[in-house]
Coordinates of C-alpha atoms and ligand atoms in Angstrom, one line a residue:
M1 CA 16.2 -2.7 -31.2
P2 CA 16.9 -6.3 -30.4
S3 CA 14.0 -8.6 -29.6
S4 CA 15.3 -9.0 -26.0
P5 CA 16.5 -5.5 -25.0
R6 CA 18.8 -5.0 -22.2
T7 CA 18.4 -2.1 -19.8
L8 CA 20.6 -0.6 -17.2
L9 CA 18.8 0.9 -14.2
I10 CA 20.3 3.3 -11.8
N11 CA 19.4 4.7 -8.3
P12 CA 21.6 7.8 -7.9
T13 CA 23.0 8.2 -4.4
V14 CA 20.5 9.8 -2.0
T15 CA 21.3 8.5 1.4
S16 CA 24.1 7.0 3.4
R17 CA 25.0 3.4 3.0
S18 CA 23.6 2.5 6.5
S19 CA 20.3 4.2 5.6
A20 CA 20.1 2.3 2.3
R21 CA 16.8 0.4 1.8
F22 CA 15.7 -1.9 -1.1
P23 CA 15.4 0.3 -4.1
L24 CA 11.9 -0.8 -4.7
S25 CA 11.2 1.3 -7.8
L26 CA 14.1 -0.4 -9.6
L27 CA 13.3 -3.9 -8.4
H28 CA 9.6 -3.4 -9.7
L29 CA 11.0 -2.1 -12.9
S30 CA 13.6 -4.8 -13.3
A31 CA 11.0 -7.5 -12.7
A32 CA 8.8 -5.9 -15.5
L33 CA 11.7 -5.5 -18.1
D34 CA 13.0 -9.2 -17.5
R35 CA 9.5 -10.6 -18.8
H36 CA 10.6 -9.4 -22.4
G37 CA 14.4 -8.6 -22.0
S38 CA 16.9 -8.3 -19.2
S39 CA 18.1 -5.6 -16.9
E40 CA 20.8 -4.9 -14.3
I41 CA 20.6 -2.6 -11.2
I42 CA 23.2 -0.1 -9.9
D43 CA 22.1 1.2 -6.6
G44 CA 24.2 4.4 -5.6
N45 CA 23.1 4.2 -2.0
V46 CA 25.4 1.1 -1.8
D47 CA 27.8 1.5 -4.7
R48 CA 28.9 5.0 -3.8
D49 CA 30.7 5.9 -7.0
V50 CA 27.9 5.7 -9.4
V51 CA 29.5 7.4 -12.2
D52 CA 32.6 5.1 -12.3
E53 CA 30.4 2.0 -11.5
T54 CA 27.9 3.0 -14.4
L55 CA 30.9 3.5 -17.0
R56 CA 32.4 0.2 -15.9
V57 CA 29.2 -1.7 -16.4
M58 CA 28.4 0.1 -19.6
Q59 CA 31.8 -0.6 -21.0
Q60 CA 31.2 -4.2 -20.9
G61 CA 28.5 -3.5 -23.6
G62 CA 25.2 -4.6 -24.8
F63 CA 22.8 -2.1 -23.0
D64 CA 20.2 -0.7 -25.3
A65 CA 18.9 1.9 -22.7
V66 CA 19.6 3.4 -19.3
G67 CA 16.9 4.1 -16.9
I68 CA 17.6 6.6 -14.1
S69 CA 15.3 7.1 -10.8
V70 CA 15.2 10.6 -9.9
M71 CA 13.6 12.2 -6.8
G72 CA 13.8 16.1 -6.3
G73 CA 16.2 17.3 -3.7
P74 CA 19.6 15.8 -3.0
Q75 CA 19.2 12.9 -5.7
L76 CA 19.1 15.4 -8.6
A77 CA 22.9 16.2 -8.6
P78 CA 24.1 12.8 -8.8
A79 CA 21.5 12.1 -11.3
I80 CA 22.7 14.9 -13.5
D81 CA 26.3 13.8 -13.1
V82 CA 25.7 10.2 -14.2
S83 CA 23.4 11.3 -17.0
K84 CA 26.0 13.8 -18.2
A85 CA 29.0 11.1 -18.1
L86 CA 26.9 8.6 -20.0
R87 CA 26.0 11.1 -22.8
E88 CA 29.6 12.1 -23.2
R89 CA 30.9 8.4 -23.3
F90 CA 28.1 6.7 -24.8
P91 CA 26.3 9.3 -26.8
A92 CA 24.0 6.8 -28.7
T93 CA 22.4 5.1 -25.7
P94 CA 18.9 6.6 -24.8
I95 CA 18.7 8.0 -21.4
I96 CA 15.3 7.6 -19.6
W97 CA 14.4 9.5 -16.4
G98 CA 11.5 8.2 -14.1
G99 CA 10.4 8.8 -10.5
Y100 CA 9.0 11.9 -8.7
F101 CA 11.2 14.6 -10.4
P102 CA 10.3 13.8 -14.0
T103 CA 6.7 13.1 -13.2
L104 CA 6.2 16.4 -11.4
Y105 CA 8.6 18.6 -13.5
T106 CA 8.5 16.8 -16.9
E107 CA 9.3 19.8 -19.0
T108 CA 12.1 21.0 -16.9
A109 CA 13.6 17.3 -17.1
L110 CA 13.3 17.3 -20.9
T111 CA 15.1 20.6 -21.3
A112 CA 18.2 18.8 -20.5
P113 CA 20.3 17.5 -23.4
Y114 CA 21.2 14.3 -21.4
V115 CA 17.4 13.3 -20.8
D116 CA 15.8 11.7 -23.9
Y117 CA 12.6 10.4 -22.4
A118 CA 10.7 11.1 -19.2
I119 CA 8.2 8.5 -17.9
R120 CA 5.4 10.0 -15.6
G121 CA 4.1 7.8 -12.9
Q122 CA 4.2 4.1 -12.5
A123 CA 6.5 2.5 -15.2
E124 CA 6.0 -1.1 -15.1
E125 CA 4.2 -1.1 -18.4
S126 CA 5.5 2.0 -19.9
L127 CA 9.3 1.4 -19.5
P128 CA 9.2 -2.1 -21.2
E129 CA 7.0 -0.7 -24.0
L130 CA 9.6 2.2 -24.5
V131 CA 12.6 0.0 -24.7
A132 CA 10.9 -2.2 -27.0
A133 CA 10.0 0.8 -29.3
L134 CA 13.4 2.4 -29.2
G135 CA 14.7 2.9 -32.8
K136 CA 11.2 2.5 -34.3
S137 CA 9.1 5.1 -35.8
P138 CA 7.7 8.2 -33.5
S139 CA 4.3 6.8 -34.2
V140 CA 5.1 3.8 -31.9
L141 CA 6.3 6.2 -29.2
A142 CA 3.0 8.3 -29.4
N143 CA 1.1 5.2 -28.2
I144 CA 3.0 4.7 -24.9
G145 CA 1.1 5.8 -21.9
G146 CA 2.7 8.0 -19.5
L147 CA 5.7 8.8 -21.8
S148 CA 6.9 12.4 -22.5
W149 CA 9.5 12.6 -25.4
K150 CA 11.2 14.9 -27.8
N151 CA 10.0 15.1 -31.3
G152 CA 12.5 17.2 -33.1
D153 CA 12.3 20.6 -31.0
A154 CA 8.9 19.7 -29.5
I155 CA 8.2 18.0 -26.2
V156 CA 5.3 15.5 -26.7
H157 CA 3.3 14.3 -23.5
N158 CA 1.3 11.2 -24.1
A159 CA -1.7 10.7 -22.2
N160 CA -1.5 9.5 -18.6
R161 CA -1.6 5.7 -17.8
R162 CA -3.9 4.2 -15.3
F163 CA -2.2 2.7 -12.3
S164 CA -2.4 -1.0 -11.7
L165 CA -1.0 -3.4 -9.0
T166 CA 0.0 -6.1 -11.3
D167 CA 1.0 -9.5 -9.8
D168 CA 2.9 -12.1 -11.7
G169 CA 3.0 -14.4 -8.9
L170 CA 6.7 -13.9 -8.0
V171 CA 8.5 -12.1 -5.4
L172 CA 10.8 -9.1 -6.4
P173 CA 14.1 -10.1 -7.9
Y174 CA 16.1 -9.2 -4.6
D175 CA 19.0 -11.3 -5.8
K176 CA 19.8 -8.6 -8.5
L177 CA 21.2 -6.4 -5.6
G178 CA 23.9 -8.9 -4.9
D179 CA 23.4 -10.1 -1.3
P180 CA 20.0 -8.6 -0.5
R181 CA 20.7 -9.1 3.2
R182 CA 23.0 -6.1 3.2
Y183 CA 19.8 -3.9 2.9
L184 CA 18.5 -5.2 6.2
A185 CA 19.1 -2.7 8.8
R186 CA 19.2 -2.5 12.5
T187 CA 16.4 0.0 13.5
F188 CA 14.1 0.4 16.6
L189 CA 12.0 -2.1 14.9
G190 CA 14.3 -5.0 14.9
R191 CA 17.8 -6.2 13.9
R192 CA 16.9 -6.9 10.3
T193 CA 14.3 -4.4 9.1
A194 CA 13.2 -4.5 5.5
A195 CA 11.6 -1.9 3.4
H196 CA 8.3 -3.2 1.5
Q197 CA 5.5 -1.6 -0.5
A198 CA 2.3 -3.6 -0.4
S199 CA -0.4 -1.0 -2.0
I200 CA 0.1 1.7 -4.4
G201 CA -1.3 5.4 -4.3
C202 CA -3.5 7.2 -2.0
R203 CA -7.2 8.1 -2.4
F204 CA -6.6 11.7 -1.0
R205 CA -5.5 14.9 -3.1
C206 CA -3.7 17.1 -0.6
T207 CA -2.5 20.0 -2.5
F208 CA 1.1 19.9 -1.2
C209 CA 1.7 16.2 -1.6
G210 CA 4.0 14.6 -4.3
V211 CA 2.0 11.3 -4.1
A212 CA -1.2 13.1 -5.0
A213 CA 0.6 14.8 -7.8
M214 CA 1.7 11.4 -8.9
F215 CA -1.4 9.4 -8.4
G216 CA -4.3 11.9 -8.6
G217 CA -6.3 10.3 -5.8
A218 CA -6.2 6.7 -6.9
T219 CA -5.1 3.7 -4.8
Q220 CA -5.0 0.1 -5.1
L221 CA -4.6 -2.6 -2.3
P222 CA -2.8 -6.1 -2.7
A223 CA -4.7 -9.2 -2.2
A224 CA -4.0 -10.8 1.2
A225 CA -2.4 -13.9 -0.3
R226 CA 0.0 -11.7 -2.2
L227 CA 1.0 -9.7 1.1
E228 CA 1.4 -13.0 2.8
R229 CA 3.6 -14.4 0.1
D230 CA 5.9 -11.4 -0.1
L231 CA 6.3 -11.0 3.7
S232 CA 6.8 -14.6 4.3
Y233 CA 9.5 -14.7 1.7
L234 CA 11.1 -11.8 3.5
K235 CA 10.7 -13.4 6.9
Y236 CA 11.6 -17.0 6.1
E237 CA 14.1 -16.7 3.2
L238 CA 16.0 -13.5 4.1
G239 CA 15.4 -13.6 7.9
V240 CA 13.8 -10.4 8.2
D241 CA 12.5 -9.6 11.6
S242 CA 10.6 -6.2 11.0
I243 CA 9.0 -4.3 8.2
Q244 CA 9.1 -0.6 7.2
F245 CA 6.2 -0.1 4.8
F246 CA 6.6 2.4 2.1
D247 CA 3.0 2.3 1.3
H248 CA 2.0 5.9 0.4
N249 CA -1.0 5.4 3.0
F250 CA -1.3 1.9 4.5
F251 CA -4.8 2.0 6.2
D252 CA -7.5 2.4 3.7
R253 CA -11.1 1.5 4.2
E254 CA -11.6 -0.7 7.2
Q255 CA -13.5 -3.6 5.4
D256 CA -10.7 -3.7 2.8
M257 CA -7.9 -3.8 5.4
I258 CA -9.1 -6.5 7.7
P259 CA -7.7 -9.4 5.4
L260 CA -4.3 -7.5 5.3
L261 CA -4.3 -7.0 9.0
E262 CA -4.9 -10.6 9.5
V263 CA -1.9 -11.4 7.5
M264 CA 0.1 -9.0 9.6
A265 CA -1.3 -10.4 12.8
K266 CA -0.3 -13.9 11.8
L267 CA 3.3 -12.9 10.8
E268 CA 3.7 -10.7 13.9
L269 CA 6.6 -8.5 12.4
P270 CA 7.0 -5.3 14.1
W271 CA 6.2 -2.5 11.6
W272 CA 6.1 1.1 10.6
C273 CA 3.9 2.7 8.1
Y274 CA 2.3 6.0 6.8
A275 CA -1.2 6.4 8.0
R276 CA -4.0 9.1 8.4
A277 CA -5.7 10.1 11.7
D278 CA -9.2 9.8 10.3
A279 CA -8.5 6.2 9.1
L280 CA -7.1 5.0 12.4
L281 CA -9.9 6.8 14.5
N282 CA -12.4 4.9 12.2
L283 CA -11.0 1.3 13.0
S284 CA -13.3 -0.7 15.1
E285 CA -12.1 -2.4 18.4
S286 CA -11.7 -5.7 16.7
S287 CA -9.3 -4.3 14.1
W288 CA -7.3 -2.7 16.8
K289 CA -7.1 -6.0 18.3
L290 CA -5.5 -7.3 15.0
V291 CA -3.3 -4.2 14.9
R292 CA -2.0 -4.8 18.3
K293 CA -1.3 -8.4 17.6
S294 CA 0.5 -7.7 14.4
R295 CA 2.9 -5.5 16.5
L296 CA 2.5 -2.1 14.7
K297 CA 5.3 0.1 16.4
M298 CA 4.8 3.5 14.8
A299 CA 2.5 5.1 12.4
Y300 CA 3.7 8.2 10.5
I301 CA 0.7 10.5 10.4
G302 CA 0.5 13.8 8.6
A303 CA -0.9 16.4 11.1
E304 CA 0.3 19.2 9.0
S305 CA -1.2 22.1 10.9
P306 CA -3.2 23.0 14.0
S307 CA -5.4 25.3 11.9
G308 CA -8.6 23.7 10.6
Q309 CA -8.8 26.6 8.0
M310 CA -5.2 25.6 6.6
L311 CA -6.2 21.9 6.6
K312 CA -9.2 22.7 4.4
E313 CA -7.1 24.8 2.1
I314 CA -4.7 22.0 1.5
R315 CA -7.4 19.5 1.1
K316 CA -6.1 17.4 3.9
G317 CA -9.2 16.1 4.8
T318 CA -8.6 15.8 8.5
R319 CA -9.2 18.1 11.5
P320 CA -7.0 19.3 14.3
D321 CA -9.1 17.6 17.0
Q322 CA -8.6 14.3 15.1
T323 CA -5.0 14.8 15.5
L324 CA -5.3 15.1 19.2
Q325 CA -7.5 12.2 19.3
V326 CA -5.4 9.9 17.5
A327 CA -2.3 10.7 19.7
E328 CA -4.5 9.6 22.5
L329 CA -5.9 6.5 20.7
C330 CA -2.3 5.4 19.7
R331 CA -1.1 5.8 23.3
R332 CA -3.9 3.5 24.5
N333 CA -2.9 0.8 21.8
G334 CA 0.9 0.9 22.2
V335 CA 1.4 2.5 18.8
I336 CA 3.8 5.6 18.7
P337 CA 2.3 8.3 16.4
E338 CA 5.0 10.0 14.3
L339 CA 3.3 13.3 13.7
S340 CA 4.6 15.6 10.9
F341 CA 3.8 19.2 10.6
M342 CA 4.4 21.9 8.0
V343 CA 5.3 25.3 9.6
A344 CA 5.9 28.8 8.2
P345 CA 3.2 28.7 5.4
P346 CA 3.6 31.7 3.0
Q347 CA 0.8 33.6 4.8
N348 CA 0.9 34.6 8.4
S349 CA 4.1 32.5 8.8
E350 CA 5.1 33.6 12.3
E351 CA 1.7 33.2 13.9
E352 CA 1.1 29.9 12.4
T353 CA 4.4 28.6 13.3
E354 CA 3.9 29.7 17.0
H355 CA 0.5 28.3 17.0
T356 CA 1.9 24.9 15.8
F357 CA 4.6 25.0 18.6
E358 CA 1.8 25.3 21.2
F359 CA -0.2 22.6 19.5
I360 CA 3.0 20.3 19.5
R361 CA 3.2 20.9 23.4
E362 CA -0.5 20.0 23.7
L363 CA 0.1 16.6 21.9
K364 CA 3.1 15.9 23.9
R365 CA 1.0 16.4 27.1
I366 CA -1.5 13.9 25.7
N367 CA 1.1 11.5 24.5
P368 CA 4.7 12.3 25.6
G369 CA 5.9 9.2 23.4
A370 CA 4.4 10.9 20.3
E371 CA 7.2 11.8 17.9
I372 CA 7.3 15.0 16.1
I373 CA 8.7 16.0 12.6
V374 CA 8.8 19.6 11.6
Y375 CA 8.9 20.6 8.0
I376 CA 8.8 23.9 6.4
Y377 CA 5.6 24.1 4.2
T378 CA 6.8 24.3 0.7
P379 CA 4.0 23.9 -1.7
L380 CA 4.4 22.4 -5.0
P381 CA 4.1 24.6 -8.1
D382 CA 0.7 24.3 -9.7
S383 CA 2.2 23.0 -13.0
S384 CA 3.7 20.0 -11.1
R385 CA 0.3 19.0 -9.6
H386 CA -1.8 16.1 -11.1
E387 CA -3.5 17.2 -14.3
K388 CA -6.8 16.7 -12.7
D389 CA -5.8 19.2 -10.0
R390 CA -4.1 22.0 -11.9
G391 CA -5.6 25.4 -11.7
K392 CA -7.8 24.3 -8.9
H393 CA -7.5 25.3 -5.3
P394 CA -4.8 27.7 -6.4
G395 CA -4.2 29.4 -2.9
M396 CA -2.4 32.7 -2.6
P397 CA 0.3 33.4 -4.9
L398 CA 3.9 32.6 -3.5
L399 CA 5.9 35.8 -2.7
D400 CA 9.5 36.0 -1.5
L401 CA 10.7 38.4 1.3
D402 CA 10.8 41.3 -1.4
G403 CA 7.3 40.7 -2.3
A404 CA 8.3 39.3 -5.7
P405 CA 6.6 36.2 -7.1
V406 CA 8.5 33.0 -6.4
V407 CA 9.9 31.7 -9.7
F408 CA 10.6 28.0 -9.8
P409 CA 13.6 26.5 -11.5
Q410 CA 13.3 25.7 -15.1
T411 CA 16.2 23.4 -15.4
P412 CA 17.5 20.3 -13.5
E413 CA 20.6 22.2 -12.7
E414 CA 18.7 25.1 -11.1
W415 CA 17.1 22.6 -9.0
T416 CA 20.4 21.6 -7.5
Q417 CA 21.1 25.0 -6.1
P418 CA 21.0 24.8 -2.4
Q419 CA 18.2 27.0 -1.8
W420 CA 16.1 24.8 -4.2
V421 CA 17.3 21.6 -2.7
A422 CA 16.2 22.9 0.6
Y423 CA 12.8 23.7 -0.9
A424 CA 12.4 20.2 -2.1
C425 CA 13.3 18.8 1.1
H426 CA 10.8 21.1 3.0
A427 CA 13.9 22.7 4.9
D428 CA 13.5 26.2 3.7
A429 CA 11.5 28.8 1.6
P430 CA 12.0 32.1 0.0
W431 CA 9.4 33.7 2.3
L432 CA 11.2 32.8 5.6
T433 CA 13.0 35.7 7.5
D434 CA 16.2 34.8 9.3
A435 CA 14.5 35.3 12.7
L436 CA 11.9 32.8 11.8
R437 CA 14.2 30.3 10.3
R438 CA 16.4 30.5 13.5
R439 CA 13.3 30.4 15.7
I440 CA 12.1 27.1 14.1
H441 CA 15.7 25.6 14.2
D442 CA 15.9 26.5 17.9
F443 CA 12.4 25.1 18.7
V444 CA 13.2 21.8 16.9
T445 CA 16.6 21.7 18.6
V446 CA 14.9 22.0 22.1
L447 CA 12.3 19.6 21.3
R448 CA 14.4 16.8 20.0
C449 CA 16.8 17.0 22.9
R450 CA 14.0 17.1 25.4
F451 CA 12.2 14.1 23.6
P452 CA 14.9 12.2 21.8
T453 CA 13.5 9.9 19.2
V454 CA 13.3 6.1 19.9
Q455 CA 14.4 5.7 16.2
D456 CA 17.9 6.8 17.3
M457 CA 19.8 3.6 17.8
R458 CA 23.3 5.2 17.7
S459 CA 23.4 7.7 20.6
P460 CA 23.9 5.8 23.9
P461 CA 20.9 6.0 26.5
W462 CA 23.0 8.0 28.8
A463 CA 23.7 10.6 26.3
K464 CA 20.0 11.0 25.3
R465 CA 19.1 11.2 29.1
G466 CA 21.6 13.9 29.6
L467 CA 20.5 15.9 26.7
S468 CA 16.8 15.5 27.8
A469 CA 17.7 16.7 31.2
M470 CA 19.6 19.7 29.9
A471 CA 16.7 20.7 27.6
T472 CA 14.1 20.3 30.4
W473 CA 14.1 24.0 31.6
R474 CA 14.2 25.6 28.2
Y475 CA 11.2 23.4 27.0
R476 CA 9.2 24.0 30.3
Y477 CA 9.6 27.8 30.2
R478 CA 9.4 28.0 26.4
R479 CA 13.1 29.5 26.3
Y480 CA 13.8 28.1 22.9
D481 CA 16.0 30.9 21.7
R482 CA 19.8 30.3 21.1
P483 CA 20.1 26.8 22.9
W484 CA 23.9 27.1 22.5
E485 CA 24.6 24.4 25.1
L486 CA 22.3 21.9 23.4
N487 CA 23.9 22.7 20.0
L488 CA 27.2 22.0 21.5
A489 CA 26.2 18.8 23.2
N490 CA 24.3 17.7 20.1
R491 CA 27.6 18.0 18.0
L492 CA 29.1 15.6 20.2
V493 CA 26.0 13.1 20.4
R494 CA 24.7 13.7 16.7
L495 CA 21.1 12.7 17.4
R496 CA 19.4 10.9 14.4
M497 CA 17.0 13.1 12.1
P498 CA 14.4 10.8 10.9
Q499 CA 13.1 13.4 8.5
V500 CA 16.4 13.4 6.6
S501 CA 17.4 9.6 6.7
G502 CA 14.1 7.8 7.2
L503 CA 14.2 5.0 9.9
Ligands
B12_601 C1 12.2 5.5 0.3 C2 11.9 6.9 0.2 C3 13.2 7.8 0.3 C4 14.5 7.2 0.8 C5 15.5 7.1 -0.5 C6 14.7 6.5 -1.8 C7 15.9 6.0 -2.8 N1 15.7 6.4 -3.9 O1 16.8 5.3 -2.4 C8 15.0 8.4 1.6 C9 14.6 8.2 3.1 C10 16.5 8.7 1.4 C11 14.2 9.6 1.0 C12 14.6 10.9 1.3 C13 13.7 12.0 0.9 N2 12.5 11.9 0.3 CO1 11.8 10.3 -0.2 N3 10.5 8.7 -0.3 C14 10.6 7.4 -0.1 C15 9.5 6.7 -0.2 C16 8.9 6.5 1.2 C17 9.4 5.4 -0.9 C18 9.8 5.4 -2.4 C19 9.7 4.0 -2.9 O2 10.6 3.3 -2.8 N4 8.5 3.7 -3.4 C20 8.2 2.4 -3.9 C21 8.5 2.5 -5.4 C22 7.9 1.0 -6.0 O3 7.7 3.5 -6.1 P1 8.5 4.7 -6.8 O4 9.7 5.1 -6.1 O5 7.5 5.7 -6.9 O6 8.8 4.1 -8.1 C23 7.7 4.1 -9.2 C24 7.7 5.4 -10.1 O7 7.9 6.4 -9.4 C25 8.5 5.0 -11.3 N5 10.0 5.2 -11.1 C26 10.7 5.4 -10.2 N6 12.0 5.4 -10.7 C27 12.0 5.3 -11.9 C28 13.1 5.2 -12.8 C29 12.9 5.0 -14.2 C30 13.8 4.9 -15.2 C31 11.4 4.9 -14.6 C32 11.0 4.9 -16.1 C33 10.5 5.1 -13.7 C34 10.6 5.1 -12.3 O8 8.2 3.8 -11.5 C35 8.5 3.1 -10.3 C36 7.6 1.7 -10.2 O9 6.2 2.0 -10.7 C37 8.5 7.9 -0.8 C38 7.0 7.8 -0.6 C39 6.4 6.7 -1.2 N7 5.6 5.7 -0.3 O10 6.6 6.4 -2.4 C40 9.1 9.2 -0.4 C41 9.1 10.4 -1.4 C42 9.6 9.8 -2.8 N8 10.3 11.2 -1.0 C43 10.1 12.4 -1.1 C44 10.8 13.4 -0.7 C45 10.4 14.9 -1.1 C46 12.1 13.2 0.0 C47 13.0 14.1 0.4 C48 13.7 14.8 -0.9 C49 12.6 15.3 1.2 C50 12.0 14.8 2.5 N9 12.2 15.7 3.5 O11 11.4 13.7 2.6 C51 14.1 13.4 1.1 C52 15.6 13.8 1.0 C53 16.1 14.0 2.6 C54 17.4 14.4 2.5 N10 18.5 13.7 2.3 O12 17.6 15.5 2.9 C55 8.7 12.6 -1.7 C56 8.6 13.1 -3.2 C57 7.7 13.9 -3.6 C58 8.1 15.2 -4.3 N11 7.5 16.4 -4.1 O13 9.0 15.1 -5.1 C59 7.9 11.3 -1.6 C60 7.0 11.0 -2.5 C61 7.3 11.4 0.0 C62 6.1 12.4 0.1 N12 5.0 12.0 0.1 O14 6.5 13.6 0.1 N13 13.2 9.1 0.5

C-alpha cells in the first residue's frame, strides 16, 4: 500500500435528486481519509448512474480501495450492483462496506463475495487505519477496532471501537461534492435548507432502533464553538437559510444543551431535529425562550405507541401521557411536533393499531398542527442489536401468519426482496393480514388528506384544501375504509410522504 492511499467513497442512490442532502457520512470519512491520503466521493443521489460513474472514475486509475455506504432497505440493491460491477472489472480492488447495514448485519454482508471488509459503527478512525493496512499481514488488520474481515474461510470480528466526536478545527470538505449549493433544498423551513449533524449517538437503548444498535446508548455533544463555526460557514459562505439536523437525538440534558441553544438563538436559522418528549418536557422556561428565539420549527418525536406497557417493553423510556403533554407544550411554543408511531406490533396487532388510531385523534384534538407518521412495527433481529443488548429483553418470538417463526435473510440479495425492503422501511411485516394492511393504509390516506403536511411544498394550497375538505366526513365519522375518492384525488395531487423522502 502506498504511503498516501487513495480511496473512492460511494453513496449508492437511495432517494430522488430533489431529496438529496449532503452525504454526511462520506464527507466525514473523506475528511478523515485526507489526513493521511486522499479520497473522492460519488453520490448516487446526484450522479444517478452510480455504476457507470464509478467505473468511469475507477478507469482513471489510482484507487487503492473503495468504500461503500449501505443502509438497509432501498439502498441495498444499488450497493450490490456497484459492488458486483467493481469486483468484475477491478477484481484486485478491496471493497469495504460501512454504515447501518453492515453494522447491524455484519455476517450477512460478509457472506457476499463482493464485500471484503465491513466496518461497524463510526469509521473516521477505522477506515483510514484499514486502507493503510491493506496488503499488510493479517496481524495488522486484527488490531483495527470495529473491523470485521475474512481470514481465509473465517469471519473475524475485531472489538468494537469507542465513539468519539473528533474536531480537527475544519468544516467538512463540502467542495468534494462539486458545487455544494446543489444540495440546498427548498423546504418548508426555507429556500436553502442544509442537512447537518452536530452531536452523535443517543443515550437511550430502545430495542427497535438502529441508532441504539449502532451506538449502544452512547452520545457525545459538540462544543458550542464548533457548532457556531460549522453553522456560520453554512450560513455565511454557502448562503444556507435553514437547517435540518440529522443528530440522532438533538435535545440531551438541559445544562449541556443551553450553550448549543444559545448558538442556535444567535444564528436564528429555522430548524428541524429529532427529539424526545421527556427532554422537551424537562426544559425550563428560559431554555424554551432560547428555543423560540432560535426558530425551531419542527421536532420529530418518536411517540411509538399509546400503550405504556409496549413503551416499557421496547425500552422507550417515555410514557403516553408525556406524548400528549408534549403535543400541547409544542403548540404553546410554536413548534410543530412530528410524532411517529409504530402500529401492528406482532402481538395484538389489530387492537393495538385501532388503539393507536384513537390516540392519534386525541393528539390531533390537542394540537391539530401536530404531524403524524405511521410506521409498521418491524423489530430488529436480536443478532443485529448492540452487543450489550443481545439476548436481553427478547420479547415474544416473531411469527408469520401461519404461526411459523420469522426467518431473517442471510444474504444481502435476500434483503433486496420486496417484502424485506418493506420490512426495513417499516412498511410491512410478515404477521400483517391483508385486512389490517389495508385498514392501516386507508387510515393513513384519510389522515394525511384531512391534515396535509406543511412539509409538502409541491401541491398547491387549493389542492390541499380540497383534499382536506373531501376527507372531513370520513375522518369525523371514522369511515376510513376504502377511501376511493381520496385515492383518486391523491393520484392527481401526489401529496408528499415525509416518511419516505425526509423533509
Ligand atoms: C439522511 C437519512 C436518510 C436519507 C438518505 C441518506 C443517504 N444515504 O443519502 C433518506 C431520507 C433518503 C433516508 C431514508 C431511509 N432511512 Co434513513 N436516515 C438518515 C439519517 C437521518 C441521517 C444519516 C446521516 O447522514 N448521518 C450522519 C452520518 C455522519 O452518520 P452515518 O450515516 O451513520 O455514517 C457513519 C457510520 O455509519 C459509518 N459509515 C457510513 N457510511 C459508511 C461507508 C463506509 C465505507 C464506512 C467504512 C463507514 C460508513 O461512518 C460514518 C461516519 O462515522 C439517519 C439517522 C441518523 N441520525 O443517523 C437515518 C437512518 C440511517 N435511516 C434509517 C432507515 C431505516 C431509513 C429507511 C430505509 C426507512 C425509513 N422508513 O426511514 C428510509 C428509506 C425510505 C424509502 N426510500 O422508502 C435508519 C437505519 C436503521 C436501520 N435499522 O437500518 C436510521 C438510523 C434512522 C432510524 N433511527 O431508524 N434516510
